[in-house]
Amino acid sequence: MLTSLAFIFLIGLSMAAICQRLKLPRIIGMLITGIVLGPYVLDLLDPSILSISADLRQMALIIILLKAGLSLNLSDLKKVGRPAIMMSFVPASCEILAFFLFAPYILGITRIEAAVMGAVLGAVSPAVVVPRMVQLMEKRYGTTKSIPQLIMAGASCDDIFVIVLFTTFVSMAQGGSAHIMDFINIPISIVLGIVLGAIVGYFLSWFFETAYAHRHCVRNSMKVIIVLGVSFMLMAVETWLKGILSVSGLLAVVSMACVIKIKSVAFVSKRLSEKFGKLWLAAEVLLFVLVGAAVDIRYTLSAGIAAVLMIIVALVFRSIGVAICLLGTSMNWKERIFCMIAYLPKATVQAAIGSVPLAMGLPCGQIVLSVAVLAILITAPLGALGIDLTYKRFLTKEGQE
């Protein structure tokens, strides 16, 4: 496993640096590293690290979500309001609709199989989007109109909505039926996640302040370890309550970090944010190399031109969904186009659930995985590159209006 980790970090960072020199997003180098090192090309990664790949990717995602929560200004998020709520389900719904309408004709699958495929492909990748939005918030691009906050909030809820729909559609594809509770659980999961995280964040803030008041100063490094441990526990709560009560662990993590920022002294939250930013340097490499390793490049060859066409049609529908969400806002056309670009990337959710229909023995399993793999390879670099190249042109830096 140590050899595999050495390959992941050293080759992943080297490829990221090469891409950076070529004016390409670092993520492209990391994804390529994972694909090449993974079991479907050179097979240089230890099976033991691949067996815990999903958990390692989740840990990396938790780190960037904590960083995001500690950087998020709730007063800015309140200003966003309606569009943030709509961004959490309208673009994904439009993309699923595109698959439902066109996939039977383009890919030759049934309507319910098209719905399953749409649910797999419908989620935006927080792993690609969130770190870039955090970076924009730090650089103060688009923050006057809370654009990074809007995109980050929508992307965090988008995944919950899509995964619930995926579970429902897969059940229907297996001959089951959809239950009304499956859809009711979506808002329940979001609300309970936010409430749980807020309560835990309030308690942690009280603990840190009490320790300081009694001259038992908790070092910032120790706070990072405590916050990480509690975050892992929040994710575990989601698993423990599965089938009993729907709670979003990821939203609980973001909510906890936001409350810590609000309740703590300003310099404490700033130091914590910096610490998690440093942790992200390693977590980012681990996340994207392992996402690449989960991609079976062979499936892209069987997908063909039809799959590429279907992905393009779906992205057009997704962009229309984003445009609908932004109606009535003060954004100009450049800012709206930026939001559409930021909502293109797919990676983590597709890598996580793309192979589930195949593992379940569904007839559409092979083609769903093929399209999911192709979507990652097309949209992750496209979205990352699009964000990196356009934010300076399309967004206004705060203070330069």
GROMACS .gro file of C-alpha atoms in nm:
model
  401
    1MET     CA    1   0.000   0.000   0.000
    2LEU     CA    2   0.288   0.238   0.078
    3THR     CA    3   0.424   0.194  -0.274
    4SER     CA    4   0.080   0.272  -0.417
    5LEU     CA    5   0.052   0.586  -0.203
    6ALA     CA    6   0.398   0.693  -0.320
    7PHE     CA    7   0.288   0.650  -0.683
    8ILE     CA    8  -0.037   0.839  -0.618
    9PHE     CA    9   0.128   1.140  -0.456
   10LEU     CA   10   0.451   1.167  -0.656
   11ILE     CA   11   0.319   1.087  -1.004
   12GLY     CA   12  -0.012   1.265  -0.935
   13LEU     CA   13   0.164   1.585  -0.828
   14SER     CA   14   0.409   1.564  -1.119
   15MET     CA   15   0.130   1.525  -1.374
   16ALA     CA   16  -0.065   1.806  -1.207
   17ALA     CA   17   0.240   2.033  -1.233
   18ILE     CA   18   0.289   1.945  -1.601
   19CYS     CA   19  -0.077   2.029  -1.675
   20GLN     CA   20  -0.043   2.354  -1.482
   21ARG     CA   21   0.257   2.451  -1.697
   22LEU     CA   22   0.048   2.374  -2.007
   23LYS     CA   23  -0.225   2.610  -1.872
   24LEU     CA   24  -0.455   2.312  -1.807
   25PRO     CA   25  -0.634   2.237  -1.478
   26ARG     CA   26  -0.432   2.026  -1.233
   27ILE     CA   27  -0.723   1.785  -1.202
   28ILE     CA   28  -0.662   1.658  -1.558
   29GLY     CA   29  -0.314   1.537  -1.464
   30MET     CA   30  -0.447   1.367  -1.153
   31LEU     CA   31  -0.730   1.192  -1.340
   32ILE     CA   32  -0.488   1.070  -1.608
   33THR     CA   33  -0.252   0.942  -1.336
   34GLY     CA   34  -0.535   0.742  -1.179
   35ILE     CA   35  -0.649   0.595  -1.510
   36VAL     CA   36  -0.294   0.488  -1.606
   37LEU     CA   37  -0.200   0.352  -1.262
   38GLY     CA   38  -0.541   0.189  -1.211
   39PRO     CA   39  -0.642  -0.174  -1.255
   40TYR     CA   40  -0.759  -0.126  -1.614
   41VAL     CA   41  -0.427  -0.002  -1.761
   42LEU     CA   42  -0.094  -0.065  -1.581
   43ASP     CA   43  -0.251  -0.208  -1.263
   44LEU     CA   44   0.017  -0.064  -1.033
   45LEU     CA   45  -0.209   0.016  -0.737
   46ASP     CA   46  -0.237  -0.229  -0.451
   47PRO     CA   47  -0.580  -0.400  -0.428
   48SER     CA   48  -0.591  -0.306  -0.058
   49ILE     CA   49  -0.593   0.067  -0.141
   50LEU     CA   50  -0.851   0.017  -0.416
   51SER     CA   51  -1.076  -0.167  -0.170
   52ILE     CA   52  -1.089   0.143   0.054
   53SER     CA   53  -1.086   0.389  -0.237
   54ALA     CA   54  -1.447   0.499  -0.177
   55ASP     CA   55  -1.373   0.577   0.190
   56LEU     CA   56  -1.055   0.768   0.105
   57ARG     CA   57  -1.241   0.973  -0.157
   58GLN     CA   58  -1.511   1.050   0.098
   59MET     CA   59  -1.250   1.165   0.352
   60ALA     CA   60  -1.099   1.399   0.091
   61LEU     CA   61  -1.444   1.535   0.010
   62ILE     CA   62  -1.509   1.600   0.381
   63ILE     CA   63  -1.187   1.805   0.404
   64ILE     CA   64  -1.282   2.038   0.118
   65LEU     CA   65  -1.640   2.070   0.250
   66LEU     CA   66  -1.503   2.174   0.590
   67LYS     CA   67  -1.282   2.428   0.415
   68ALA     CA   68  -1.589   2.547   0.223
   69GLY     CA   69  -1.804   2.579   0.536
   70LEU     CA   70  -1.534   2.776   0.717
   71SER     CA   71  -1.507   3.010   0.416
   72LEU     CA   72  -1.881   3.049   0.362
   73ASN     CA   73  -2.050   3.372   0.468
   74LEU     CA   74  -2.407   3.292   0.570
   75SER     CA   75  -2.523   3.650   0.517
   76ASP     CA   76  -2.412   3.616   0.154
   77LEU     CA   77  -2.596   3.286   0.125
   78LYS     CA   78  -2.916   3.444   0.258
   79LYS     CA   79  -2.896   3.701  -0.021
   80VAL     CA   80  -2.897   3.422  -0.280
   81GLY     CA   81  -3.224   3.268  -0.155
   82ARG     CA   82  -3.454   3.115  -0.419
   83PRO     CA   83  -3.191   3.049  -0.693
   84ALA     CA   84  -2.979   2.840  -0.449
   85ILE     CA   85  -3.277   2.617  -0.371
   86MET     CA   86  -3.366   2.582  -0.739
   87MET     CA   87  -3.005   2.503  -0.835
   88SER     CA   88  -3.018   2.200  -0.605
   89PHE     CA   89  -3.274   2.017  -0.819
   90VAL     CA   90  -3.381   2.199  -1.141
   91PRO     CA   91  -3.060   2.146  -1.352
   92ALA     CA   92  -3.041   1.779  -1.248
   93SER     CA   93  -3.412   1.731  -1.326
   94CYS     CA   94  -3.364   1.884  -1.672
   95GLU     CA   95  -3.070   1.653  -1.742
   96ILE     CA   96  -3.264   1.345  -1.627
   97LEU     CA   97  -3.553   1.457  -1.851
   98ALA     CA   98  -3.312   1.477  -2.147
   99PHE     CA   99  -3.204   1.116  -2.091
  100PHE     CA  100  -3.565   1.005  -2.044
  101LEU     CA  101  -3.674   1.169  -2.372
  102PHE     CA  102  -3.376   1.103  -2.600
  103ALA     CA  103  -3.172   0.807  -2.469
  104PRO     CA  104  -3.424   0.544  -2.594
  105TYR     CA  105  -3.375   0.678  -2.950
  106ILE     CA  106  -3.002   0.753  -2.936
  107LEU     CA  107  -2.885   0.455  -2.726
  108GLY     CA  108  -3.165   0.205  -2.782
  109ILE     CA  109  -3.265   0.154  -2.417
  110THR     CA  110  -3.604   0.150  -2.243
  111ARG     CA  111  -3.757   0.454  -2.072
  112ILE     CA  112  -3.694   0.327  -1.720
  113GLU     CA  113  -3.333   0.237  -1.813
  114ALA     CA  114  -3.298   0.590  -1.951
  115ALA     CA  115  -3.423   0.725  -1.616
  116VAL     CA  116  -3.160   0.516  -1.432
  117MET     CA  117  -2.889   0.649  -1.664
  118GLY     CA  118  -3.010   1.005  -1.614
  119ALA     CA  119  -2.995   0.964  -1.236
  120VAL     CA  120  -2.636   0.837  -1.258
  121LEU     CA  121  -2.532   1.123  -1.487
  122GLY     CA  122  -2.746   1.398  -1.330
  123ALA     CA  123  -2.521   1.492  -1.038
  124VAL     CA  124  -2.265   1.772  -1.056
  125SER     CA  125  -1.929   1.691  -0.895
  126PRO     CA  126  -1.872   1.880  -0.567
  127ALA     CA  127  -1.513   1.752  -0.572
  128VAL     CA  128  -1.445   1.956  -0.888
  129VAL     CA  129  -1.675   2.252  -0.818
  130VAL     CA  130  -1.638   2.320  -0.443
  131PRO     CA  131  -1.260   2.376  -0.429
  132ARG     CA  132  -1.282   2.617  -0.721
  133MET     CA  133  -1.569   2.810  -0.562
  134VAL     CA  134  -1.372   2.832  -0.236
  135GLN     CA  135  -1.080   2.972  -0.437
  136LEU     CA  136  -1.306   3.231  -0.601
  137MET     CA  137  -1.443   3.335  -0.261
  138GLU     CA  138  -1.088   3.383  -0.132
  139LYS     CA  139  -0.998   3.587  -0.441
  140ARG     CA  140  -1.331   3.778  -0.409
  141TYR     CA  141  -1.446   3.704  -0.764
  142GLY     CA  142  -1.825   3.712  -0.802
  143THR     CA  143  -1.876   3.750  -0.427
  144THR     CA  144  -2.065   4.080  -0.461
  145LYS     CA  145  -2.356   3.881  -0.610
  146SER     CA  146  -2.272   3.567  -0.406
  147ILE     CA  147  -2.213   3.361  -0.722
  148PRO     CA  148  -1.957   3.114  -0.575
  149GLN     CA  149  -2.179   3.067  -0.269
  150LEU     CA  150  -2.482   3.000  -0.491
  151ILE     CA  151  -2.298   2.738  -0.698
  152MET     CA  152  -2.143   2.572  -0.393
  153ALA     CA  153  -2.475   2.547  -0.205
  154GLY     CA  154  -2.657   2.410  -0.509
  155ALA     CA  155  -2.385   2.155  -0.585
  156SER     CA  156  -2.392   2.026  -0.225
  157CYS     CA  157  -2.770   1.956  -0.233
  158ASP     CA  158  -2.779   1.844  -0.597
  159ASP     CA  159  -2.609   1.513  -0.515
  160ILE     CA  160  -2.861   1.419  -0.245
  161PHE     CA  161  -3.153   1.481  -0.480
  162VAL     CA  162  -2.998   1.275  -0.761
  163ILE     CA  163  -2.890   0.981  -0.542
  164VAL     CA  164  -3.241   0.948  -0.395
  165LEU     CA  165  -3.386   0.947  -0.749
  166PHE     CA  166  -3.124   0.691  -0.856
  167THR     CA  167  -3.229   0.455  -0.574
  168THR     CA  168  -3.594   0.494  -0.673
  169PHE     CA  169  -3.538   0.437  -1.046
  170VAL     CA  170  -3.313   0.134  -0.986
  171SER     CA  171  -3.588  -0.020  -0.771
  172MET     CA  172  -3.837   0.037  -1.054
  173ALA     CA  173  -3.593  -0.111  -1.311
  174GLN     CA  174  -3.569  -0.425  -1.095
  175GLY     CA  175  -3.945  -0.463  -1.107
  176GLY     CA  176  -4.020  -0.271  -0.789
  177SER     CA  177  -4.218   0.047  -0.752
  178ALA     CA  178  -4.157   0.405  -0.644
  179HIS     CA  179  -4.279   0.511  -0.300
  180ILE     CA  180  -4.390   0.861  -0.211
  181MET     CA  181  -4.163   0.850   0.097
  182ASP     CA  182  -3.859   0.825  -0.131
  183PHE     CA  183  -3.937   1.175  -0.259
  184ILE     CA  184  -4.046   1.314   0.080
  185ASN     CA  185  -3.709   1.200   0.221
  186ILE     CA  186  -3.521   1.447  -0.003
  187PRO     CA  187  -3.615   1.767   0.187
  188ILE     CA  188  -3.611   1.575   0.517
  189SER     CA  189  -3.252   1.466   0.450
  190ILE     CA  190  -3.146   1.824   0.370
  191VAL     CA  191  -3.318   1.985   0.672
  192LEU     CA  192  -3.206   1.722   0.924
  193GLY     CA  193  -2.850   1.737   0.790
  194ILE     CA  194  -2.836   2.115   0.837
  195VAL     CA  195  -2.994   2.100   1.185
  196LEU     CA  196  -2.768   1.817   1.305
  197GLY     CA  197  -2.456   1.994   1.179
  198ALA     CA  198  -2.564   2.325   1.339
  199ILE     CA  199  -2.616   2.160   1.680
  200VAL     CA  200  -2.280   1.982   1.666
  201GLY     CA  201  -2.106   2.300   1.545
  202TYR     CA  202  -2.257   2.500   1.833
  203PHE     CA  203  -2.137   2.240   2.085
  204LEU     CA  204  -1.785   2.234   1.939
  205SER     CA  205  -1.764   2.615   1.948
  206TRP     CA  206  -1.879   2.612   2.311
  207PHE     CA  207  -1.620   2.344   2.393
  208PHE     CA  208  -1.333   2.537   2.233
  209GLU     CA  209  -1.435   2.862   2.404
  210THR     CA  210  -1.484   2.695   2.745
  211ALA     CA  211  -1.143   2.529   2.722
  212TYR     CA  212  -0.987   2.866   2.638
  213ALA     CA  213  -1.168   3.042   2.924
  214HIS     CA  214  -1.030   2.785   3.171
  215ARG     CA  215  -0.677   2.834   3.036
  216HIS     CA  216  -0.681   2.494   2.864
  217CYS     CA  217  -0.604   2.632   2.522
  218VAL     CA  218  -0.672   2.376   2.249
  219ARG     CA  219  -0.411   2.414   1.978
  220ASN     CA  220  -0.539   2.477   1.626
  221SER     CA  221  -0.385   2.149   1.506
  222MET     CA  222  -0.576   1.965   1.779
  223LYS     CA  223  -0.897   2.147   1.679
  224VAL     CA  224  -0.847   2.024   1.323
  225ILE     CA  225  -0.820   1.664   1.446
  226ILE     CA  226  -1.131   1.703   1.665
  227VAL     CA  227  -1.334   1.864   1.385
  228LEU     CA  228  -1.225   1.592   1.141
  229GLY     CA  229  -1.318   1.317   1.387
  230VAL     CA  230  -1.661   1.469   1.448
  231SER     CA  231  -1.710   1.507   1.070
  232PHE     CA  232  -1.639   1.138   1.016
  233MET     CA  233  -1.893   1.064   1.290
  234LEU     CA  234  -2.156   1.280   1.115
  235MET     CA  235  -2.102   1.081   0.796
  236ALA     CA  236  -2.137   0.761   0.998
  237VAL     CA  237  -2.469   0.883   1.142
  238GLU     CA  238  -2.609   0.894   0.786
  239THR     CA  239  -2.515   0.525   0.746
  240TRP     CA  240  -2.647   0.425   1.090
  241LEU     CA  241  -2.987   0.583   1.026
  242LYS     CA  242  -3.021   0.453   0.670
  243GLY     CA  243  -3.364   0.295   0.629
  244ILE     CA  244  -3.490   0.463   0.947
  245LEU     CA  245  -3.437   0.835   0.893
  246SER     CA  246  -3.282   1.029   0.605
  247VAL     CA  247  -2.997   1.259   0.710
  248SER     CA  248  -2.742   1.418   0.476
  249GLY     CA  249  -2.396   1.369   0.629
  250LEU     CA  250  -2.226   1.599   0.379
  251LEU     CA  251  -2.465   1.887   0.450
  252ALA     CA  252  -2.422   1.825   0.824
  253VAL     CA  253  -2.045   1.868   0.778
  254VAL     CA  254  -2.087   2.199   0.590
  255SER     CA  255  -2.346   2.323   0.841
  256MET     CA  256  -2.117   2.238   1.135
  257ALA     CA  257  -1.828   2.429   0.978
  258CYS     CA  258  -2.051   2.733   0.912
  259VAL     CA  259  -2.166   2.743   1.277
  260ILE     CA  260  -1.807   2.709   1.401
  261LYS     CA  261  -1.718   3.009   1.185
  262ILE     CA  262  -2.010   3.215   1.321
  263LYS     CA  263  -1.966   3.126   1.689
  264SER     CA  264  -1.586   3.128   1.706
  265VAL     CA  265  -1.352   3.426   1.723
  266ALA     CA  266  -1.266   3.543   1.370
  267PHE     CA  267  -0.898   3.451   1.383
  268VAL     CA  268  -0.980   3.097   1.508
  269SER     CA  269  -1.205   3.015   1.210
  270LYS     CA  270  -0.950   3.176   0.978
  271ARG     CA  271  -0.670   2.958   1.117
  272LEU     CA  272  -0.886   2.646   1.091
  273SER     CA  273  -0.971   2.733   0.730
  274GLU     CA  274  -0.599   2.771   0.651
  275LYS     CA  275  -0.521   2.436   0.817
  276PHE     CA  276  -0.787   2.255   0.613
  277GLY     CA  277  -0.659   2.433   0.302
  278LYS     CA  278  -0.318   2.276   0.365
  279LEU     CA  279  -0.473   1.933   0.425
  280TRP     CA  280  -0.656   1.970   0.093
  281LEU     CA  281  -0.323   1.980  -0.093
  282ALA     CA  282  -0.276   1.610  -0.014
  283ALA     CA  283  -0.645   1.517  -0.013
  284GLU     CA  284  -0.697   1.663  -0.363
  285VAL     CA  285  -0.432   1.434  -0.513
  286LEU     CA  286  -0.574   1.132  -0.335
  287LEU     CA  287  -0.932   1.212  -0.440
  288PHE     CA  288  -0.879   1.268  -0.811
  289VAL     CA  289  -0.618   0.997  -0.867
  290LEU     CA  290  -0.853   0.745  -0.704
  291VAL     CA  291  -1.147   0.876  -0.909
  292GLY     CA  292  -0.933   0.817  -1.218
  293ALA     CA  293  -0.845   0.467  -1.094
  294ALA     CA  294  -1.217   0.386  -1.070
  295VAL     CA  295  -1.260   0.468  -1.441
  296ASP     CA  296  -1.251   0.166  -1.672
  297ILE     CA  297  -1.119   0.320  -1.993
  298ARG     CA  298  -1.225   0.012  -2.191
  299TYR     CA  299  -1.591   0.104  -2.152
  300THR     CA  300  -1.541   0.433  -2.334
  301LEU     CA  301  -1.445   0.240  -2.648
  302SER     CA  302  -1.776   0.054  -2.645
  303ALA     CA  303  -1.977   0.370  -2.579
  304GLY     CA  304  -1.918   0.525  -2.922
  305ILE     CA  305  -2.033   0.847  -3.086
  306ALA     CA  306  -2.396   0.793  -2.978
  307ALA     CA  307  -2.296   0.821  -2.611
  308VAL     CA  308  -2.104   1.144  -2.677
  309LEU     CA  309  -2.409   1.286  -2.856
  310MET     CA  310  -2.634   1.189  -2.563
  311ILE     CA  311  -2.398   1.356  -2.313
  312ILE     CA  312  -2.396   1.678  -2.519
  313VAL     CA  313  -2.777   1.683  -2.543
  314ALA     CA  314  -2.803   1.627  -2.166
  315LEU     CA  315  -2.557   1.910  -2.093
  316VAL     CA  316  -2.761   2.146  -2.311
  317PHE     CA  317  -3.073   2.059  -2.109
  318ARG     CA  318  -2.873   2.102  -1.786
  319SER     CA  319  -2.760   2.448  -1.896
  320ILE     CA  320  -3.121   2.543  -1.973
  321GLY     CA  321  -3.207   2.431  -1.619
  322VAL     CA  322  -2.938   2.660  -1.474
  323ALA     CA  323  -3.069   2.949  -1.687
  324ILE     CA  324  -3.421   2.891  -1.550
  325CYS     CA  325  -3.288   2.902  -1.191
  326LEU     CA  326  -3.122   3.239  -1.256
  327LEU     CA  327  -3.430   3.412  -1.401
  328GLY     CA  328  -3.511   3.726  -1.206
  329THR     CA  329  -3.163   3.761  -1.054
  330SER     CA  330  -2.935   4.062  -1.098
  331MET     CA  331  -2.671   3.858  -1.285
  332ASN     CA  332  -2.563   3.969  -1.633
  333TRP     CA  333  -2.530   3.725  -1.925
  334LYS     CA  334  -2.159   3.659  -1.859
  335GLU     CA  335  -2.226   3.561  -1.497
  336ARG     CA  336  -2.510   3.332  -1.604
  337ILE     CA  337  -2.288   3.160  -1.860
  338PHE     CA  338  -2.024   3.112  -1.589
  339CYS     CA  339  -2.283   2.940  -1.367
  340MET     CA  340  -2.373   2.708  -1.656
  341ILE     CA  341  -2.004   2.620  -1.706
  342ALA     CA  342  -1.954   2.562  -1.333
  343TYR     CA  343  -2.243   2.314  -1.333
  344LEU     CA  344  -2.095   2.092  -1.607
  345PRO     CA  345  -1.836   1.874  -1.424
  346LYS     CA  346  -1.914   1.515  -1.329
  347ALA     CA  347  -1.676   1.285  -1.142
  348THR     CA  348  -1.726   1.158  -0.787
  349VAL     CA  349  -2.094   1.052  -0.792
  350GLN     CA  350  -2.057   0.890  -1.136
  351ALA     CA  351  -1.744   0.703  -1.021
  352ALA     CA  352  -1.929   0.591  -0.707
  353ILE     CA  353  -2.261   0.469  -0.853
  354GLY     CA  354  -2.187   0.426  -1.226
  355SER     CA  355  -2.114   0.055  -1.183
  356VAL     CA  356  -2.410  -0.019  -0.951
  357PRO     CA  357  -2.663  -0.108  -1.227
  358LEU     CA  358  -2.407  -0.349  -1.381
  359ALA     CA  359  -2.338  -0.508  -1.041
  360MET     CA  360  -2.715  -0.551  -0.992
  361GLY     CA  361  -2.737  -0.737  -1.321
  362LEU     CA  362  -2.959  -0.481  -1.494
  363PRO     CA  363  -2.959  -0.515  -1.876
  364CYS     CA  364  -2.861  -0.148  -1.906
  365GLY     CA  365  -2.566  -0.186  -1.665
  366GLN     CA  366  -2.295  -0.198  -1.931
  367ILE     CA  367  -2.415   0.104  -2.130
  368VAL     CA  368  -2.484   0.308  -1.812
  369LEU     CA  369  -2.126   0.250  -1.695
  370SER     CA  370  -1.989   0.327  -2.041
  371VAL     CA  371  -2.171   0.662  -2.060
  372ALA     CA  372  -2.078   0.745  -1.698
  373VAL     CA  373  -1.707   0.685  -1.768
  374LEU     CA  374  -1.722   0.891  -2.085
  375ALA     CA  375  -1.905   1.173  -1.903
  376ILE     CA  376  -1.629   1.190  -1.640
  377LEU     CA  377  -1.356   1.203  -1.905
  378ILE     CA  378  -1.538   1.476  -2.103
  379THR     CA  379  -1.702   1.696  -1.839
  380ALA     CA  380  -1.454   1.694  -1.547
  381PRO     CA  381  -1.171   1.849  -1.752
  382LEU     CA  382  -1.416   2.062  -1.954
  383GLY     CA  383  -1.582   2.209  -1.646
  384ALA     CA  384  -1.256   2.258  -1.456
  385LEU     CA  385  -1.089   2.420  -1.756
  386GLY     CA  386  -1.399   2.631  -1.825
  387ILE     CA  387  -1.409   2.766  -1.469
  388ASP     CA  388  -1.034   2.836  -1.461
  389LEU     CA  389  -1.033   3.018  -1.797
  390THR     CA  390  -1.350   3.223  -1.760
  391TYR     CA  391  -1.383   3.344  -1.402
  392LYS     CA  392  -1.158   3.648  -1.453
  393ARG     CA  393  -1.345   3.748  -1.769
  394PHE     CA  394  -1.702   3.668  -1.663
  395LEU     CA  395  -1.700   3.758  -1.292
  396THR     CA  396  -1.633   4.095  -1.130
  397LYS     CA  397  -1.377   4.112  -0.853
  398GLU     CA  398  -1.518   4.268  -0.537
  399GLY     CA  399  -1.399   4.625  -0.506
  400GLN     CA  400  -1.344   4.664  -0.883
  401GLU     CA  401  -1.703   4.733  -0.990
   0.00000   0.00000   0.00000
